[in-house]
Short mmCIF file of C-alpha atoms and ligand atoms in Angstrom, two decimals:
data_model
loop_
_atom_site.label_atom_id
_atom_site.label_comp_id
_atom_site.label_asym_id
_atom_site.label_seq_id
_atom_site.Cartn_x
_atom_site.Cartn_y
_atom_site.Cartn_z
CA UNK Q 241 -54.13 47.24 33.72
CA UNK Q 242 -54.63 50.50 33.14
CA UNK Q 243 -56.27 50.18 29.15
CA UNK Q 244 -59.50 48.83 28.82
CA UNK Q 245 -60.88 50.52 25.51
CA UNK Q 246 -60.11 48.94 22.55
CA UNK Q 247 -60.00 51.98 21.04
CA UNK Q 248 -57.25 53.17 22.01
CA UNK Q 249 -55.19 50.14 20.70
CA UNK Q 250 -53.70 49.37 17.86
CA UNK Q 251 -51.56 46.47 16.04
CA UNK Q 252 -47.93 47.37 14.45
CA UNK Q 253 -44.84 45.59 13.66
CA UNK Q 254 -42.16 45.11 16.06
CA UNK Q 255 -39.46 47.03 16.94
CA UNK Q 256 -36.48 45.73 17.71
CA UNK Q 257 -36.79 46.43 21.26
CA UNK Q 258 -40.44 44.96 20.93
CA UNK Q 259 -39.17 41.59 19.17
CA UNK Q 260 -36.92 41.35 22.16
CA UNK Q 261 -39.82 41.60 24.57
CA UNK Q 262 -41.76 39.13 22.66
CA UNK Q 263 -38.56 36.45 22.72
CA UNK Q 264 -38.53 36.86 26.58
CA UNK Q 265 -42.12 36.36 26.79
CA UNK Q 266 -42.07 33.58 24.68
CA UNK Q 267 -38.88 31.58 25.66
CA UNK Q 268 -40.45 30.29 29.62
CA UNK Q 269 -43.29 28.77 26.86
CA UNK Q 270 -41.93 27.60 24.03
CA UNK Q 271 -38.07 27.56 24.18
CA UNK Q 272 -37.07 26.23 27.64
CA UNK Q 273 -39.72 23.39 27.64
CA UNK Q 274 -37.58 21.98 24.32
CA UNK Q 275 -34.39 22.82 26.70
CA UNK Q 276 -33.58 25.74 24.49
CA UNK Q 277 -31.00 27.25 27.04
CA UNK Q 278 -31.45 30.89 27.22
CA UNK Q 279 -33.41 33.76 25.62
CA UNK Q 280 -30.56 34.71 23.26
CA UNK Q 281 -30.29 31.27 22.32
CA UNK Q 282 -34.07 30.74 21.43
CA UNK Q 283 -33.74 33.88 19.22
CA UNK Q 284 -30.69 32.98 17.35
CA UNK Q 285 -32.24 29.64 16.56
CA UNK Q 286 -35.39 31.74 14.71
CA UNK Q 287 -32.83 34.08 12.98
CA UNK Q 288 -30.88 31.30 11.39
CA UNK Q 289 -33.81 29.20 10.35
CA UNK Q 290 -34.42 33.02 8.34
CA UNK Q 291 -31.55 32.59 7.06
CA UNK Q 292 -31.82 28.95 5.68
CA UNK Q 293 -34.67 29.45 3.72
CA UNK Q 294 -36.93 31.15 1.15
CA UNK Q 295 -39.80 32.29 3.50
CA UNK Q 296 -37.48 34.86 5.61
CA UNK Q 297 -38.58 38.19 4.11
CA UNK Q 298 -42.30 37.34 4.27
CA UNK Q 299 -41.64 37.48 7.81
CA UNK Q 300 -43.35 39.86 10.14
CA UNK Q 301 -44.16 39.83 14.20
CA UNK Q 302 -46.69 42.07 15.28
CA UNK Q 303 -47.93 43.37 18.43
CA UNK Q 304 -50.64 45.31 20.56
CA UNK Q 305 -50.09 47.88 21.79
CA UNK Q 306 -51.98 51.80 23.08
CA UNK Q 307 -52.14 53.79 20.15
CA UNK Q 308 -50.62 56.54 22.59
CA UNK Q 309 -47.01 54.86 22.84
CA UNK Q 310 -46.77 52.38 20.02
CA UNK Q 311 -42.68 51.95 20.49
CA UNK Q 312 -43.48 50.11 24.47
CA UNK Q 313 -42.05 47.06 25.30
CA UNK Q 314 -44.73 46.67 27.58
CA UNK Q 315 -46.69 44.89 24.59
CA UNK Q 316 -50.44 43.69 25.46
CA UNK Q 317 -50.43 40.85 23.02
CA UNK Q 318 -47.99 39.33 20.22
CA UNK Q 319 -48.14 37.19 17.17
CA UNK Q 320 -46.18 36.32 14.18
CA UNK Q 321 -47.04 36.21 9.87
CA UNK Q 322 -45.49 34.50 7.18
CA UNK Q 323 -46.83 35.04 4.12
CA UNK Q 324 -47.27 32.41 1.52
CA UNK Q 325 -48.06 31.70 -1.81
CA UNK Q 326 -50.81 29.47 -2.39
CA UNK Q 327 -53.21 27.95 -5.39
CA UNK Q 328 -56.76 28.94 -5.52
CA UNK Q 329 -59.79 26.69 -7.63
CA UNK Q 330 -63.29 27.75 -7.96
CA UNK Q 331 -65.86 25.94 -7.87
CA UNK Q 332 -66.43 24.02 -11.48
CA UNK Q 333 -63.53 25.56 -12.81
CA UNK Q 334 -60.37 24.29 -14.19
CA UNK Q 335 -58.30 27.25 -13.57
CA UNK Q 336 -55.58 27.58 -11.01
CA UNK Q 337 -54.91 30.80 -9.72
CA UNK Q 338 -52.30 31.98 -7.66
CA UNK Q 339 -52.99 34.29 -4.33
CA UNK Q 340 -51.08 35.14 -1.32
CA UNK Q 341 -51.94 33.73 1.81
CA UNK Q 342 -50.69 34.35 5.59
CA UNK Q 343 -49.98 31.77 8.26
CA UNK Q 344 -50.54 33.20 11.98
CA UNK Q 345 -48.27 31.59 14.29
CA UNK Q 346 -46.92 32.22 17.87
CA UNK Q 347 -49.91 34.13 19.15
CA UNK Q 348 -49.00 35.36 22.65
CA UNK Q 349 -50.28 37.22 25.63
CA UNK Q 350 -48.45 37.74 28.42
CA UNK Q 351 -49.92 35.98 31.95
CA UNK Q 352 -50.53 38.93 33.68
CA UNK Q 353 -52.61 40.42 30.57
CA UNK Q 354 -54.64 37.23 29.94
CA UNK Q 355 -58.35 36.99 29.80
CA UNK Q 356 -58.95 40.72 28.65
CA UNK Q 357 -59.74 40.56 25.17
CA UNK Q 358 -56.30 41.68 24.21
CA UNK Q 359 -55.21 38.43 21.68
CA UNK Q 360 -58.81 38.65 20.48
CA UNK Q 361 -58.39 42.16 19.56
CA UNK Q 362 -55.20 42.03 18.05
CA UNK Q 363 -56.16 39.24 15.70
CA UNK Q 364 -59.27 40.87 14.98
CA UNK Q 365 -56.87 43.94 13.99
CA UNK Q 366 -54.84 41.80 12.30
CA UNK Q 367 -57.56 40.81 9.38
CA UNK Q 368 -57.09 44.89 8.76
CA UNK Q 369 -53.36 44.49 8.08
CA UNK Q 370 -53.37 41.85 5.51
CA UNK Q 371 -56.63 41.43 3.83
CA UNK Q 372 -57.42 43.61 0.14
CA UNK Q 373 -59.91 46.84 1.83
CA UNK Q 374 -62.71 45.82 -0.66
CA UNK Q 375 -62.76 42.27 0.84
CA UNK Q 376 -63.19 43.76 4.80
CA UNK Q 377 -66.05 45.34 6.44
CA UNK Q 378 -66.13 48.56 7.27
CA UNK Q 379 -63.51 49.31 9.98
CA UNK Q 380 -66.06 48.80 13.28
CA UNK Q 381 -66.31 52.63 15.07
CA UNK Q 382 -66.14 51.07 18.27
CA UNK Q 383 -62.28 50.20 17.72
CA UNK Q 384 -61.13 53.57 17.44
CA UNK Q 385 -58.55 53.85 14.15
CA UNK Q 386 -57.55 51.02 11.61
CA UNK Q 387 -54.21 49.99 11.48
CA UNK Q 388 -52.18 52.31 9.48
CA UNK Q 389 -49.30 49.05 8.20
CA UNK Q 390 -51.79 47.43 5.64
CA UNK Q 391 -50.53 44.65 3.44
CA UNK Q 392 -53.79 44.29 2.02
CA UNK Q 393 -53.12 41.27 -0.57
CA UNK Q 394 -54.22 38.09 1.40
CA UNK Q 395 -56.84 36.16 -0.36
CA UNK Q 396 -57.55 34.20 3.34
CA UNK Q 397 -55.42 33.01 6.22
CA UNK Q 398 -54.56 30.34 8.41
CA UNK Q 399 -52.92 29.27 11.80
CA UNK Q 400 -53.31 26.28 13.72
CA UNK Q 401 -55.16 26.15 16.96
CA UNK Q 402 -53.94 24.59 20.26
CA UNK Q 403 -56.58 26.12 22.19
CA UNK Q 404 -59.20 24.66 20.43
CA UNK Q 405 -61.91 25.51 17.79
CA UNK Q 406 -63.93 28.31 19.06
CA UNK Q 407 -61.17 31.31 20.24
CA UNK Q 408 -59.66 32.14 16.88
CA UNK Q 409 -63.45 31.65 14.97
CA UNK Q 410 -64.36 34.47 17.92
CA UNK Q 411 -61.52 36.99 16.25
CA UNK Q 412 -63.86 38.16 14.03
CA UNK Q 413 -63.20 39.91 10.58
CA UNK Q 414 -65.74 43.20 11.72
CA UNK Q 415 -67.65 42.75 13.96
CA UNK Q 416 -69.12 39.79 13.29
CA UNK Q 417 -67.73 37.89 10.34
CA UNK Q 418 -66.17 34.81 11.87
CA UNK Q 419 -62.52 34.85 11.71
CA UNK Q 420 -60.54 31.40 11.39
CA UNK Q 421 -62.88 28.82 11.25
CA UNK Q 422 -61.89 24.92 12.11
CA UNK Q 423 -61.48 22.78 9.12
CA UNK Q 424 -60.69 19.63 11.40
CA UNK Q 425 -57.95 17.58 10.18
CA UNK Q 426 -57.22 13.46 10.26
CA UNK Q 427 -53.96 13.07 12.11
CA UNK Q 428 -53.13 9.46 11.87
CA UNK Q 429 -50.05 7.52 14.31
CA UNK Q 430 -48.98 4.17 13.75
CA UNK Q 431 -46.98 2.76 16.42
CA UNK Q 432 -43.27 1.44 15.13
CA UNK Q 433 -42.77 -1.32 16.84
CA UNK Q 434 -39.44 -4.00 16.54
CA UNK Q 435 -37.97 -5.12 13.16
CA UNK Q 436 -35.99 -3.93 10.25
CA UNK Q 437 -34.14 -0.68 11.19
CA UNK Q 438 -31.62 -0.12 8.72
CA UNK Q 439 -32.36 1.49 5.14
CA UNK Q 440 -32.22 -0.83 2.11
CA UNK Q 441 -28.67 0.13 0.11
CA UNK Q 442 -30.74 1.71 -2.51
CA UNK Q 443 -32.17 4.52 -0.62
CA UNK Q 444 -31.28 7.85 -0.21
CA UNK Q 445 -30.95 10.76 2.08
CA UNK Q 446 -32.67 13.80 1.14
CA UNK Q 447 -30.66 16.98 2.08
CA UNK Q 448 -32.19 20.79 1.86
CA UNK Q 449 -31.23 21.34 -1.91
CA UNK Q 450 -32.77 18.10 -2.61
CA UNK Q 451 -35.62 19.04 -0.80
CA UNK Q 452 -35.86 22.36 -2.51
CA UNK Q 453 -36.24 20.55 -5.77
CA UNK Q 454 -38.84 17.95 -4.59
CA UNK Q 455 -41.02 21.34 -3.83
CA UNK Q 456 -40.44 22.05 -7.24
CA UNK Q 457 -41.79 18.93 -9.01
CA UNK Q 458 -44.83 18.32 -5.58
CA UNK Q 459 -45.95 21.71 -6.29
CA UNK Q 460 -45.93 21.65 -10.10
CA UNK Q 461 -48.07 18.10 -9.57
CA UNK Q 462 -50.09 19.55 -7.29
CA UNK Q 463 -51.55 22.70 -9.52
CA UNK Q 464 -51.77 20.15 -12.22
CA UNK Q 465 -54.45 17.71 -9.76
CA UNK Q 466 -56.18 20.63 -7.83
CA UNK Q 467 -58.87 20.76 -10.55
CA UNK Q 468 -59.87 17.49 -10.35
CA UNK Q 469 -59.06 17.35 -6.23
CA UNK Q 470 -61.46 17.78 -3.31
CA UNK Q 471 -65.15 18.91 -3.83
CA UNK Q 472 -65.98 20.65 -6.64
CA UNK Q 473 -68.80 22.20 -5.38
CA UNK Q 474 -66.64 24.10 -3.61
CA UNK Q 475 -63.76 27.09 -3.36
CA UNK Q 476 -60.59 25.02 -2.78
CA UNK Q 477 -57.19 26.08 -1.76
CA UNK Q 478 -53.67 24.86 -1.25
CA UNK Q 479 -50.24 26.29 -0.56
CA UNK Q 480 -47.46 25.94 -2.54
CA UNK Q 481 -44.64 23.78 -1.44
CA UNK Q 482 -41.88 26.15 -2.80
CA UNK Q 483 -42.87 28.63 0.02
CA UNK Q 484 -40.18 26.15 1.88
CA UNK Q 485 -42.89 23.53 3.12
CA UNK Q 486 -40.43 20.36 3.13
CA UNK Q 487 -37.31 22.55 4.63
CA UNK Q 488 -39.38 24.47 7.45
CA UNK Q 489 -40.21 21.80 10.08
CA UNK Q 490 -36.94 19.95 9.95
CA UNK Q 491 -34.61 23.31 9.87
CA UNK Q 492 -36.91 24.40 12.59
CA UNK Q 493 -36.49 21.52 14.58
CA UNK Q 494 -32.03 20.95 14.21
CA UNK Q 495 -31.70 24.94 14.77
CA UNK Q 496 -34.08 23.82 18.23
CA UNK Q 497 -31.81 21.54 19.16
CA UNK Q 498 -28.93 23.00 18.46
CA UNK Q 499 -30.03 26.25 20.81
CA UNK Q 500 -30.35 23.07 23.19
CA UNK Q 501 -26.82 21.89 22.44
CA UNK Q 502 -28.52 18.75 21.44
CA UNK Q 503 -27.10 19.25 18.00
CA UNK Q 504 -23.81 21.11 16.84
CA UNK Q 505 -25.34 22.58 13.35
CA UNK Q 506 -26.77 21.96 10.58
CA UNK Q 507 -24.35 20.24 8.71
CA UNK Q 508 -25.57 16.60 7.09
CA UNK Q 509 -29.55 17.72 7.98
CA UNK Q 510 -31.54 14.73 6.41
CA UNK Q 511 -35.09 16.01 5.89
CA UNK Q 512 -36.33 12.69 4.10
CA UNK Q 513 -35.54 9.32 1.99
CA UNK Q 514 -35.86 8.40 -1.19
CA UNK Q 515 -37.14 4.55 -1.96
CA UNK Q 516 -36.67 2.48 -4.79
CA UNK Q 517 -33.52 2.06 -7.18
CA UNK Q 518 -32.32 5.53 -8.59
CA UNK Q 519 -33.78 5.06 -12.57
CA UNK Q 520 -34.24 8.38 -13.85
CA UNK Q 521 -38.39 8.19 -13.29
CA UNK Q 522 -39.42 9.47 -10.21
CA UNK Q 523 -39.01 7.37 -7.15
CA UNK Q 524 -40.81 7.96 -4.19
CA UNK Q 525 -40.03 9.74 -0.99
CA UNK Q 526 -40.48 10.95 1.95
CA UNK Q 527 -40.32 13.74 3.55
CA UNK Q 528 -40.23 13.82 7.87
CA UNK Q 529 -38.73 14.71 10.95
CA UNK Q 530 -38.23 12.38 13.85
CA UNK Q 531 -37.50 14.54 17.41
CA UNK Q 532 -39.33 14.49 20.92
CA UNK Q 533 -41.05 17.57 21.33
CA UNK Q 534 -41.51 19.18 24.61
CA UNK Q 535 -37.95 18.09 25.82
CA UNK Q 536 -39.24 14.53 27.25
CA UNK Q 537 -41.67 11.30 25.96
CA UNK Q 538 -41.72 10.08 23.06
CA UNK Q 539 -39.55 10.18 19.65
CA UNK Q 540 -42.19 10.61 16.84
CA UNK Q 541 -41.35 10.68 13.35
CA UNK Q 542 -43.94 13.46 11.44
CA UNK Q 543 -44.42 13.08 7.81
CA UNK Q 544 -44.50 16.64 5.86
CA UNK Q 545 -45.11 14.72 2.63
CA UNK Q 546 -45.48 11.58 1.09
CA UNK Q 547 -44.67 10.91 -2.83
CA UNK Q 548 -46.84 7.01 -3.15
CA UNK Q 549 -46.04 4.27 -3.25
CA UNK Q 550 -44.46 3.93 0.07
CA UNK Q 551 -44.88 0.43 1.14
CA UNK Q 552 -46.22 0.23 4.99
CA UNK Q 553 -42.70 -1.81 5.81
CA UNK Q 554 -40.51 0.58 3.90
CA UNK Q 555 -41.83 3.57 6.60
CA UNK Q 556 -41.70 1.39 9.69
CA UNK Q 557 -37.63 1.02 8.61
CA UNK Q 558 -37.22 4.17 8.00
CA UNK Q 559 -39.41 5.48 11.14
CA UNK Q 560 -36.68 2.82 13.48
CA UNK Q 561 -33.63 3.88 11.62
CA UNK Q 562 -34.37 7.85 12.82
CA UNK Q 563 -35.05 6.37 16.51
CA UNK Q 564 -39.08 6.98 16.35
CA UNK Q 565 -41.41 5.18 18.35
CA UNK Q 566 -44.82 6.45 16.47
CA UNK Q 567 -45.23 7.93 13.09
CA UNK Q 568 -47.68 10.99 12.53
CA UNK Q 569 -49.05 11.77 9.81
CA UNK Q 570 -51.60 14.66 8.54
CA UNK Q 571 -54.57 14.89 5.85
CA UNK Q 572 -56.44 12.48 4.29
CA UNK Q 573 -54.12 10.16 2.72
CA UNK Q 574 -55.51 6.45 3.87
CA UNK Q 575 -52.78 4.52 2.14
CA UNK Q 576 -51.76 3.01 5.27
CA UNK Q 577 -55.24 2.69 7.07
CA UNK Q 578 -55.05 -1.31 6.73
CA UNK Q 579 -52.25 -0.81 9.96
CA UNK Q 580 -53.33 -0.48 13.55
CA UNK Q 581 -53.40 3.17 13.93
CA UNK Q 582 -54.71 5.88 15.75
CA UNK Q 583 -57.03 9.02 14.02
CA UNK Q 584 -56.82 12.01 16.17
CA UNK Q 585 -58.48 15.67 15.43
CA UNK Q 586 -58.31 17.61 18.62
CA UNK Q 587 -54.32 19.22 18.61
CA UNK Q 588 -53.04 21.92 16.38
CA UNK Q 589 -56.43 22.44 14.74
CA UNK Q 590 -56.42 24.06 10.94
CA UNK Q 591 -58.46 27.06 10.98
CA UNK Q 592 -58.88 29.86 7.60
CA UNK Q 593 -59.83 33.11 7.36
CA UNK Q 594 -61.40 33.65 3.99
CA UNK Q 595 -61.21 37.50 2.66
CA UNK Q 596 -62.01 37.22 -0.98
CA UNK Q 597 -63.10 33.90 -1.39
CA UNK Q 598 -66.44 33.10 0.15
CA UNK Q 599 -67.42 31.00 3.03
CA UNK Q 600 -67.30 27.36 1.47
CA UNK Q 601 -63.78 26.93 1.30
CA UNK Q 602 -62.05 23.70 1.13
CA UNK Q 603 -58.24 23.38 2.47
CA UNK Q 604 -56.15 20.76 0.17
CA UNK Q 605 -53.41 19.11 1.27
CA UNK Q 606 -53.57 20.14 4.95
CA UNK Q 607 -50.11 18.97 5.68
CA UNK Q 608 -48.24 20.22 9.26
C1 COA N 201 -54.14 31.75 24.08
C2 COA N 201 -53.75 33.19 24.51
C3 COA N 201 -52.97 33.84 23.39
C4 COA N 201 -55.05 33.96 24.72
O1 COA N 201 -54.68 35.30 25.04
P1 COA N 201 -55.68 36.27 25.82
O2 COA N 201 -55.22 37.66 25.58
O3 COA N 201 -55.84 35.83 27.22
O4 COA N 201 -57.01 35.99 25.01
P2 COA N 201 -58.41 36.70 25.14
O5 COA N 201 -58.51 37.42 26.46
O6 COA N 201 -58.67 37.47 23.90
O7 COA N 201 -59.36 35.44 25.12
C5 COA N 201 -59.29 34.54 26.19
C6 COA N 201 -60.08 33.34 25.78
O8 COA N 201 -59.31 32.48 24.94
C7 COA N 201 -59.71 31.13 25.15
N1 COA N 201 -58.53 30.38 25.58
C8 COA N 201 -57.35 30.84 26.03
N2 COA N 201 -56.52 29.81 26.31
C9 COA N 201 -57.20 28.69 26.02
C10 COA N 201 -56.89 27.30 26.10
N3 COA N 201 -55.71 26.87 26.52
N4 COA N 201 -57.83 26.42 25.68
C11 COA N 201 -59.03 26.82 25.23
N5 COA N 201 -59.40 28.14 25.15
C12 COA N 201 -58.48 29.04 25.56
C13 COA N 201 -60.74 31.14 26.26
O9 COA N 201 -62.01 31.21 25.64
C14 COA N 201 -60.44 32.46 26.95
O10 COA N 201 -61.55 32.96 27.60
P3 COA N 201 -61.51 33.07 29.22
O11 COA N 201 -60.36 33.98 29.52
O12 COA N 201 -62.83 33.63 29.55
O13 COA N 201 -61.27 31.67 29.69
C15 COA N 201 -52.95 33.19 25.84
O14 COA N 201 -53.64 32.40 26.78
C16 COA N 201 -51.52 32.68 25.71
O15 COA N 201 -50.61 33.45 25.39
N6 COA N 201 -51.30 31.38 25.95
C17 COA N 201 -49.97 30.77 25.84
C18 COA N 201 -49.55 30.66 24.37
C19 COA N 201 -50.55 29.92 23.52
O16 COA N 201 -51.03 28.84 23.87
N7 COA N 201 -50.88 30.50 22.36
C20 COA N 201 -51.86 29.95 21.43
C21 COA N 201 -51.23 28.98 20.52
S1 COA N 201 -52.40 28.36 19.30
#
């Protein structure tokens, strides 16, 4: 490839000829392994889960691309930001704060460019788009020109890794600030085994406007518990469930399958149960989705939140009643650690990039 100098690239948001380029490049990786059928399938499925919830305008894909001829499809490297609000502790204090916060998702490069430096670049880049410019190091020489689309209100950011721990710590903030650093997570499966798979009468189904509320009340608890949460020795932080948490992997997942005609729409979409006899004082729930990723294997049912006290039994119904043959679950909740289970830190690693908030910064309520 003819471009070598960093220089003489630069990081903008798509056009819509661009985002087209990215869907193709992304669909042989992401869409047709789930059996999404087509290219203009995968990208109606990521339109309408934009239009089912509240995080579509924070919405932005990005690419990189010579500073020379910005509009080319011919993009060197892609990735995608949502921005989100989150809650913000410091150390000792009581105080809750509010900041804005960007998760990096769907970080691309196409084959034929990989192993040049080009995602590494454009990440690096993209700590200039969204970070305050009092909170960044001076934009390095070497890279030619900052990034004239700056956000500049992101307090840190976060993606998760499936290419390990090191590659997105290497996409340094400057030159050699490290850029998302690995704050390992638990992931816990149980197996599900035979027994009880119907839900007890008393239970029930928790649609999207349910859901919506639940974010409500979690995240009200939440800011109310952060204080007295993690280490206080240190910065902690935690995103707000009202930026769609308990709607986003479940919409995501039915608009999947229905680009895979696995699923007409999303009419009836149960996100998670409620337990216990409806009495006015809050019952608890919980929120999951049960699908087989990759298009083949196994049914797994992945918890996005649990309200305790779920009793081990009441899961393991509710984990056979949605077809699942293991149950995932993310953080540091032990409640269930008396089961046979597995503990797993190796896939989708959580990694932060902290602008304005120091280096010792603890991630609360690391939930997928
Ligand atoms: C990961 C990806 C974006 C890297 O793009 P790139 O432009 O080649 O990245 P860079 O040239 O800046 O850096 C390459 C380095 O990333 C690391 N890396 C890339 N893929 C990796 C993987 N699967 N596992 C571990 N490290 C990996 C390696 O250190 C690699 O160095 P090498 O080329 O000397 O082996 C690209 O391989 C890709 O698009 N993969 C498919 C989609 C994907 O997995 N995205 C990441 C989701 S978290």
């Amino acid at each position: 490839m003819a471009v070598t100098n960093v220089a003489d690239l630069t990081i903008v948001p798509v056009t819509p000829a661009q985002a087209r380029a990215a869907s193709d490049n992304m669909y042989p990786h992401w869409g047709q392994p789930n059996g999404v059928v087509s290219t203009d399938e995968y990208i109606k499925a990521f339109d309408s889960i934009a239009a089912t919830g509240p995080w579509d305008t924070a919405y932005t894909a990005w690419a990189l691309v010579p500073r020379s001829d910005p509009t080319t499809v011919d993009i060197l490297s892609h990735c995608q930001t949502f921005r989100r609000r989150a809650f913000v502790v410091q150390p000792g204090s009581d105080t809750v704060k509010q900041v804005t916060s960007y998760v990096v998702a769907h970080v691309f490069t196409p084959p034929e460019k990989r192993s040049m430096g080009m995602a590494r670049h454009m990440l690096r880049l993209l700590h200039y788009t969204l970070a305050p410019k009092d909170d960044l190091p001076t934009f390095p020489k070497a890279w030619g020109a900052p990034p004239t689309t700056h956000y500049g209100d992101a307090a840190f950011s976060v993606l998760y890794s499936d290419v390990g721990p090191d590659f997105y710590q290497g996409c340094t903030v400057g030159e050699d600030r490290p850029g998302w650093v690995a704050t390992p997570t638990d992931k816990r499966t149980w197996p599900v085994g035979q027994g009880e798979s119907t839900w007890d009468p008393e239970w029930e189904a928790i649609d999207l406007a349910q859901a919506k509320q639940l974010e409500v009340t979690a995240t009200a608890a939440n800011c109310q518990a952060m204080p007295r949460t993690g280490d206080r020795t240190r910065t902690r932080v935690a995103f707000e469930y009202t930026n769609g948490s308990f709607r986003f992997s479940p919409v995501r997942g039915a608009v999947i399958d229905v680009a895979s005609h696995k699923r007409k729409n999303l009419d009836g979409l149960t996100v998670g149960v409620r337990l216990g006899a409806p009495s006015g004082v809050e019952r608890p729930y919980i929120i999951y989705t049960a699908r087989i990723r990759g298009g083949a294997g196994t049914k797994k049912m992945r918890i996005a939140h649990v309200q305790h006290p779920v009793p081990f039994d009441a899961l393991l119904r509710v984990a056979r009643a949605a077809g699942a043959q293991e149950i995932e679950l993310w953080g540091d909740d032990s409640s269930w650690d008396a089961e046979e289970h597995e503990v797993t830190r190796e896939k989708e690693i959580p990694c932060l990039a902290s602008y304005s908030l120091g280096k010792n910064v603890e991630w609360l309520w690391c939930e997928q």
